[in-house]
Coordinates of N, CA, C and O in Angstrom, one line a residue:
X1 N 233.2 92.4 40.2 CA 233.8 93.2 39.2 C 235.3 93.1 39.3 O 235.9 93.1 40.3
X2 N 236.0 92.9 38.1 CA 237.4 92.7 38.1 C 238.1 94.0 38.6 O 237.6 95.1 38.5
X3 N 239.4 93.8 39.0 CA 240.1 95.0 39.4 C 240.4 96.0 38.3 O 240.4 97.2 38.5
X4 N 240.6 95.5 37.1 CA 240.8 96.4 36.0 C 239.5 97.2 35.7 O 239.5 98.4 35.4
X5 N 238.3 96.6 35.8 CA 237.0 97.3 35.6 C 236.9 98.3 36.7 O 236.4 99.5 36.5
X6 N 237.2 98.0 38.0 CA 237.1 98.9 39.1 C 238.0 100.1 38.9 O 237.6 101.2 39.1
X7 N 239.2 99.8 38.4 CA 240.2 100.9 38.2 C 239.7 101.8 37.1 O 239.7 103.1 37.2
X8 N 239.1 101.2 36.0 CA 238.6 102.0 34.9 C 237.5 102.9 35.3 O 237.4 104.1 35.0
X9 N 236.5 102.4 36.1 CA 235.4 103.2 36.6 C 235.9 104.3 37.6 O 235.4 105.4 37.5
X10 N 236.9 104.0 38.4 CA 237.4 105.0 39.3 C 238.0 106.1 38.5 O 237.8 107.3 38.9
X11 N 238.7 105.8 37.4 CA 239.3 106.9 36.6 C 238.2 107.7 36.0 O 238.4 109.0 35.9
X12 N 237.2 107.1 35.5 CA 236.1 107.9 34.9 C 235.4 108.7 36.0 O 235.1 109.9 35.8
X13 N 235.1 108.1 37.2 CA 234.4 108.8 38.2 C 235.3 110.0 38.8 O 234.7 111.0 39.2
X14 N 236.6 109.8 38.9 CA 237.4 110.8 39.5 C 238.0 111.9 38.6 O 238.7 112.8 39.0
X15 N 237.6 111.8 37.3 CA 238.0 112.9 36.4 C 237.3 114.2 36.7 O 236.4 114.2 37.6
X16 N 237.5 115.2 35.9 CA 236.8 116.5 36.2 C 235.3 116.3 36.0 O 234.9 115.6 35.0
X17 N 234.6 116.9 36.8 CA 233.1 116.8 36.8 C 232.5 118.2 36.2 O 233.0 119.2 36.7
X18 N 231.6 118.0 35.4 CA 230.9 119.2 34.8 C 229.4 118.9 34.9 O 228.9 117.8 34.6
X19 N 228.6 119.9 35.2 CA 227.1 119.8 35.4 C 226.5 120.3 34.1 O 226.8 121.3 33.6
X20 N 225.4 119.6 33.7 CA 224.6 120.1 32.5 C 224.0 121.4 32.9 O 223.8 122.2 32.0
X21 N 223.7 121.6 34.2 CA 223.1 122.9 34.6 C 224.0 124.1 34.4 O 223.5 125.2 34.3
X22 N 225.3 123.8 34.2 CA 226.3 124.9 34.0 C 226.6 125.1 32.5 O 227.6 125.7 32.2
X23 N 225.8 124.5 31.6 CA 226.1 124.6 30.2 C 225.8 125.9 29.6 O 224.8 126.6 30.1
X24 N 226.5 126.5 28.7 CA 227.6 125.9 28.0 C 228.9 125.9 28.8 O 229.1 126.8 29.6
X25 N 229.7 124.9 28.5 CA 231.0 124.8 29.3 C 232.2 125.0 28.3 O 232.4 124.2 27.4
X26 N 232.9 126.0 28.5 CA 234.1 126.3 27.6 C 235.2 125.3 27.7 O 236.0 125.2 26.8
X27 N 235.2 124.4 28.7 CA 236.2 123.4 28.8 C 236.0 122.3 27.7 O 236.9 121.5 27.4
X28 N 234.7 122.1 27.2 CA 234.4 121.1 26.3 C 234.8 121.6 24.9 O 234.3 122.6 24.4
X29 N 235.8 120.9 24.2 CA 236.3 121.3 22.9 C 235.2 121.2 21.8 O 234.4 120.3 21.9
X30 N 235.3 122.0 20.9 CA 234.4 122.0 19.7 C 235.1 121.3 18.6 O 236.3 121.4 18.4
X31 N 234.3 120.5 17.8 CA 234.9 119.9 16.6 C 235.8 118.7 16.9 O 236.7 118.4 16.1
X32 N 235.6 118.1 18.0 CA 236.4 116.9 18.4 C 235.6 115.7 18.7 O 234.5 115.8 19.1
X33 N 236.2 114.6 18.5 CA 235.7 113.3 18.9 C 235.9 113.1 20.4 O 237.0 113.5 20.9
X34 N 234.9 112.6 21.1 CA 235.2 112.3 22.6 C 234.2 111.3 23.1 O 233.1 111.1 22.6
X35 N 234.6 110.8 24.3 CA 233.7 109.9 25.0 C 233.5 110.6 26.4 O 234.3 111.3 26.9
X36 N 232.3 110.4 26.9 CA 231.9 111.0 28.2 C 231.1 110.0 29.0 O 230.5 109.1 28.5
X37 N 231.0 110.3 30.3 CA 230.2 109.5 31.2 C 229.3 110.5 31.9 O 229.6 111.6 32.1
X38 N 228.1 110.0 32.3 CA 227.2 110.7 33.2 C 227.0 110.0 34.4 O 226.7 108.8 34.4
X39 N 227.1 110.7 35.5 CA 227.1 110.0 36.9 C 225.9 110.7 37.7 O 225.7 111.8 37.6
X40 N 225.3 109.9 38.5 CA 224.4 110.3 39.5 C 225.0 109.9 40.9 O 224.8 108.8 41.3
X41 N 225.7 110.8 41.5 CA 226.5 110.5 42.7 C 227.6 109.5 42.3 O 228.4 109.7 41.3
X42 N 227.6 108.3 42.9 CA 228.6 107.3 42.6 C 228.1 106.3 41.6 O 228.8 105.3 41.3
X43 N 226.9 106.5 41.0 CA 226.3 105.5 40.1 C 226.6 106.0 38.7 O 226.2 107.1 38.3
X44 N 227.2 105.1 37.9 CA 227.3 105.4 36.4 C 226.0 105.2 35.8 O 225.4 104.2 35.8
X45 N 225.5 106.3 35.1 CA 224.2 106.3 34.5 C 224.3 106.1 33.0 O 223.4 105.4 32.4
X46 N 225.3 106.7 32.4 CA 225.3 106.7 30.9 C 226.7 106.8 30.4 O 227.5 107.6 31.0
X47 N 227.1 106.2 29.3 CA 228.3 106.4 28.6 C 228.0 106.7 27.2 O 227.1 106.1 26.6
X48 N 228.6 107.8 26.6 CA 228.3 108.1 25.3 C 229.5 108.7 24.6 O 230.6 108.8 25.1
X49 N 229.3 108.9 23.3 CA 230.4 109.5 22.5 C 229.8 110.6 21.5 O 228.6 110.5 21.2
X50 N 230.6 111.4 21.1 CA 230.2 112.4 20.1 C 231.4 112.7 19.2 O 232.5 112.5 19.5
X51 N 231.0 113.0 17.9 CA 232.0 113.4 17.0 C 232.4 112.3 15.9 O 233.4 112.5 15.3
X52 N 231.5 111.3 15.8 CA 231.9 110.3 14.8 C 232.0 110.9 13.4 O 232.8 110.4 12.6
X53 N 231.2 111.9 13.2 CA 231.2 112.5 11.8 C 232.3 113.6 11.6 O 232.4 114.1 10.6
X54 N 233.1 113.8 12.7 CA 234.1 114.9 12.6 C 235.2 114.3 11.7 O 235.8 113.3 12.0
X55 N 235.5 115.1 10.7 CA 236.6 114.6 9.7 C 237.9 115.3 10.0 O 238.0 116.2 10.8
X56 N 238.9 115.0 9.2 CA 240.2 115.6 9.4 C 240.2 117.1 9.0 O 241.1 117.8 9.4
X57 N 239.2 117.6 8.3 CA 239.2 119.0 8.0 C 238.6 119.9 9.1 O 238.6 121.1 8.9
X58 N 238.2 119.3 10.1 CA 237.6 120.1 11.2 C 238.6 121.0 11.8 O 239.7 120.6 12.1
X59 N 238.3 122.3 12.1 CA 239.2 123.2 12.7 C 239.1 123.0 14.2 O 238.2 123.4 14.9
X60 N 240.2 122.3 14.7 CA 240.2 122.0 16.2 C 241.2 122.9 16.9 O 241.4 122.8 18.1
X61 N 241.9 123.8 16.2 CA 242.9 124.6 16.8 C 242.5 126.0 17.1 O 243.0 126.7 18.0
X62 N 241.5 126.5 16.4 CA 241.0 127.8 16.6 C 240.0 127.9 17.8 O 239.7 127.0 18.4
X63 N 239.5 129.2 18.0 CA 238.5 129.3 19.1 C 237.2 128.6 18.7 O 237.0 128.3 17.5
X64 N 236.4 128.3 19.7 CA 235.2 127.5 19.5 C 234.3 128.2 18.4 O 234.1 129.4 18.6
X65 N 234.0 127.5 17.4 CA 233.1 128.1 16.4 C 231.7 128.3 16.9 O 231.3 127.6 17.8
X66 N 231.0 129.1 16.2 CA 229.6 129.3 16.6 C 228.8 128.1 16.2 O 227.7 127.8 16.8
X67 N 229.3 127.3 15.2 CA 228.6 126.1 14.8 C 229.2 124.9 15.6 O 230.3 124.6 15.6
X68 N 228.3 124.3 16.4 CA 228.7 123.2 17.3 C 229.0 122.0 16.5 O 228.2 121.7 15.5
X69 N 230.0 121.2 16.8 CA 230.3 120.0 16.2 C 230.9 119.0 17.2 O 231.5 119.4 18.2
X70 N 230.8 117.7 16.9 CA 231.5 116.7 17.7 C 230.9 116.6 19.1 O 229.7 116.7 19.3
X71 N 231.8 116.4 20.0 CA 231.5 116.3 21.4 C 230.7 117.4 22.0 O 229.7 117.3 22.7
X72 N 231.1 118.6 21.6 CA 230.4 119.8 22.1 C 228.9 119.9 21.6 O 228.0 120.2 22.4
X73 N 228.7 119.5 20.4 CA 227.3 119.4 19.9 C 226.5 118.4 20.6 O 225.3 118.6 21.0
X74 N 227.1 117.2 20.8 CA 226.4 116.1 21.5 C 226.0 116.5 22.9 O 224.8 116.4 23.4
X75 N 226.9 117.1 23.7 CA 226.6 117.5 25.1 C 225.6 118.7 25.1 O 224.8 118.8 26.0
X76 N 225.7 119.6 24.1 CA 224.7 120.7 24.0 C 223.3 120.1 23.9 O 222.4 120.6 24.5
X77 N 223.2 119.1 23.0 CA 221.9 118.5 22.8 C 221.4 117.9 24.1 O 220.2 118.0 24.5
X78 N 222.3 117.2 24.9 CA 221.8 116.6 26.1 C 221.5 117.7 27.1 O 220.5 117.6 27.8
X79 N 222.3 118.7 27.2 CA 222.0 119.8 28.1 C 220.7 120.5 27.9 O 220.1 121.1 28.8
X80 N 220.2 120.5 26.6 CA 219.0 121.2 26.3 C 217.8 120.5 27.0 O 216.8 121.2 27.3
X81 N 217.9 119.2 27.3 CA 216.8 118.5 27.9 C 215.6 118.1 27.0 O 214.7 117.5 27.5
X82 N 215.7 118.5 25.7 CA 214.7 118.1 24.8 C 214.8 116.6 24.4 O 215.8 116.1 24.1
X83 N 213.7 115.9 24.5 CA 213.7 114.5 24.2 C 213.7 114.2 22.8 O 214.2 113.2 22.3
X84 N 213.1 115.1 22.0 CA 213.1 114.8 20.5 C 214.5 114.7 19.9 O 215.2 115.7 19.9
X85 N 214.8 113.6 19.4 CA 216.1 113.4 18.7 C 217.2 113.2 19.7 O 218.4 113.1 19.2
X86 N 217.0 113.1 21.0 CA 218.1 112.9 21.9 C 217.9 111.7 22.8 O 217.1 111.7 23.7
X87 N 218.5 110.6 22.4 CA 218.3 109.3 23.1 C 218.6 109.5 24.6 O 217.9 108.9 25.5
X88 N 219.7 110.2 25.0 CA 220.1 110.4 26.4 C 218.9 111.0 27.1 O 218.6 110.5 28.2
X89 N 218.3 112.1 26.6 CA 217.2 112.8 27.3 C 216.0 111.8 27.5 O 215.4 111.9 28.5
X90 N 215.8 111.0 26.5 CA 214.7 110.0 26.6 C 215.0 109.0 27.7 O 214.1 108.7 28.5
X91 N 216.2 108.5 27.7 CA 216.6 107.6 28.8 C 216.4 108.2 30.2 O 215.8 107.6 31.1
X92 N 216.9 109.4 30.3 CA 216.8 110.1 31.6 C 215.4 110.3 32.0 O 215.0 110.0 33.2
X93 N 214.5 110.7 31.1 CA 213.1 110.9 31.4 C 212.5 109.6 31.8 O 211.8 109.4 32.8
X94 N 212.6 108.6 30.9 CA 211.9 107.3 31.1 C 212.4 106.5 32.3 O 211.6 105.9 33.0
X95 N 213.7 106.6 32.6 CA 214.2 105.8 33.7 C 214.4 106.5 35.0 O 214.3 105.9 36.1
X96 N 214.5 107.8 35.0 CA 214.8 108.6 36.2 C 213.7 109.5 36.6 O 213.4 109.7 37.8
X97 N 213.0 110.2 35.7 CA 212.0 111.2 36.0 C 210.6 110.5 36.0 O 209.9 110.7 37.0
X98 N 210.2 109.8 35.0 CA 208.9 109.2 34.9 C 208.5 108.4 36.2 O 207.4 108.6 36.7
X99 N 209.3 107.6 36.8 CA 208.9 106.9 38.0 C 208.6 107.8 39.2 O 208.0 107.3 40.1
X100 N 209.1 109.0 39.2 CA 208.8 109.9 40.3 C 207.5 110.7 40.1 O 207.1 111.4 41.1
X101 N 206.9 110.6 39.0 CA 205.7 111.4 38.7 C 204.5 110.8 39.2 O 204.3 109.5 39.2
X102 N 203.5 111.6 39.7 CA 202.2 111.1 40.1 C 201.4 110.7 38.9 O 201.7 111.2 37.8
X103 N 200.4 110.0 39.1 CA 199.4 109.7 38.0 C 198.9 110.9 37.4 O 198.7 111.1 36.2
X104 N 198.5 111.9 38.3 CA 198.0 113.2 37.8 C 199.0 113.9 36.9 O 198.6 114.5 35.9
X105 N 200.2 113.9 37.3 CA 201.3 114.6 36.5 C 201.4 113.9 35.1 O 201.6 114.6 34.1
X106 N 201.4 112.6 35.1 CA 201.5 111.9 33.9 C 200.3 112.2 33.0 O 200.4 112.4 31.8
X107 N 199.1 112.2 33.6 CA 197.9 112.5 32.8 C 197.9 114.0 32.3 O 197.5 114.2 31.1
X108 N 198.5 114.9 33.1 CA 198.6 116.3 32.6 C 199.6 116.4 31.4 O 199.3 117.1 30.5
X109 N 200.7 115.6 31.5 CA 201.7 115.6 30.4 C 201.0 115.1 29.1 O 201.2 115.6 28.1
X110 N 200.3 114.0 29.3 CA 199.6 113.4 28.2 C 198.6 114.4 27.5 O 198.4 114.4 26.3
X111 N 197.9 115.2 28.4 CA 197.0 116.1 27.9 C 197.6 117.4 27.3 O 196.9 118.3 26.8
X112 N 198.9 117.5 27.4 CA 199.6 118.7 26.9 C 199.8 119.8 27.9 O 200.1 120.9 27.5
X113 N 199.4 119.6 29.1 CA 199.5 120.6 30.1 C 200.9 120.8 30.6 O 201.6 119.8 30.8
X114 N 201.3 122.0 30.9 CA 202.7 122.2 31.4 C 202.6 122.0 32.9 O 203.7 122.0 33.6
X115 N 201.5 121.8 33.5 CA 201.3 121.5 34.9 C 201.9 120.2 35.4 O 202.0 119.9 36.5
X116 N 202.3 119.3 34.4 CA 202.8 118.0 34.8 C 204.1 118.2 35.6 O 204.5 117.3 36.4
X117 N 204.8 119.3 35.4 CA 206.1 119.5 36.1 C 205.9 120.0 37.6 O 206.8 120.0 38.4
X118 N 204.7 120.3 37.9 CA 204.4 120.8 39.3 C 204.6 119.6 40.2 O 204.3 118.5 39.9
X119 N 205.0 119.9 41.4 CA 205.2 118.9 42.4 C 203.8 118.3 42.8 O 202.8 119.0 42.7
X120 N 203.8 117.0 43.2 CA 202.5 116.4 43.6 C 201.8 117.2 44.6 O 202.4 117.7 45.6
X121 N 200.5 117.3 44.5 CA 199.7 118.1 45.4 C 199.6 119.5 45.2 O 199.0 120.3 45.9
X122 N 200.3 120.0 44.1 CA 200.3 121.5 43.9 C 199.3 121.8 42.8 O 198.8 121.0 42.1

């Protein structure tokens, strides 16, 4: 990896960290365009952006609106954990969660049982 790539990754890794488990986060601005990274320890897992549709009329100076927009909306969707309509949640499940499940848990999920989340052997 080039030194500029290493420096860029270090800047992303060493910025302020926020956990999806602590959502909602008042530090995330509403109605703004933004880029974010998701890390698992020192491993970069995902890079995304939110707010492509935010136009110049968006109120970015006032308090956070009850209607989520831009970066805040995107991260709220990720924090929900729902796979439907959220590519990030699908990636996390497919690449990080699914490989840890037992065959029985996968079969339970397929059958619509909530027992798929139970730990193996329970």
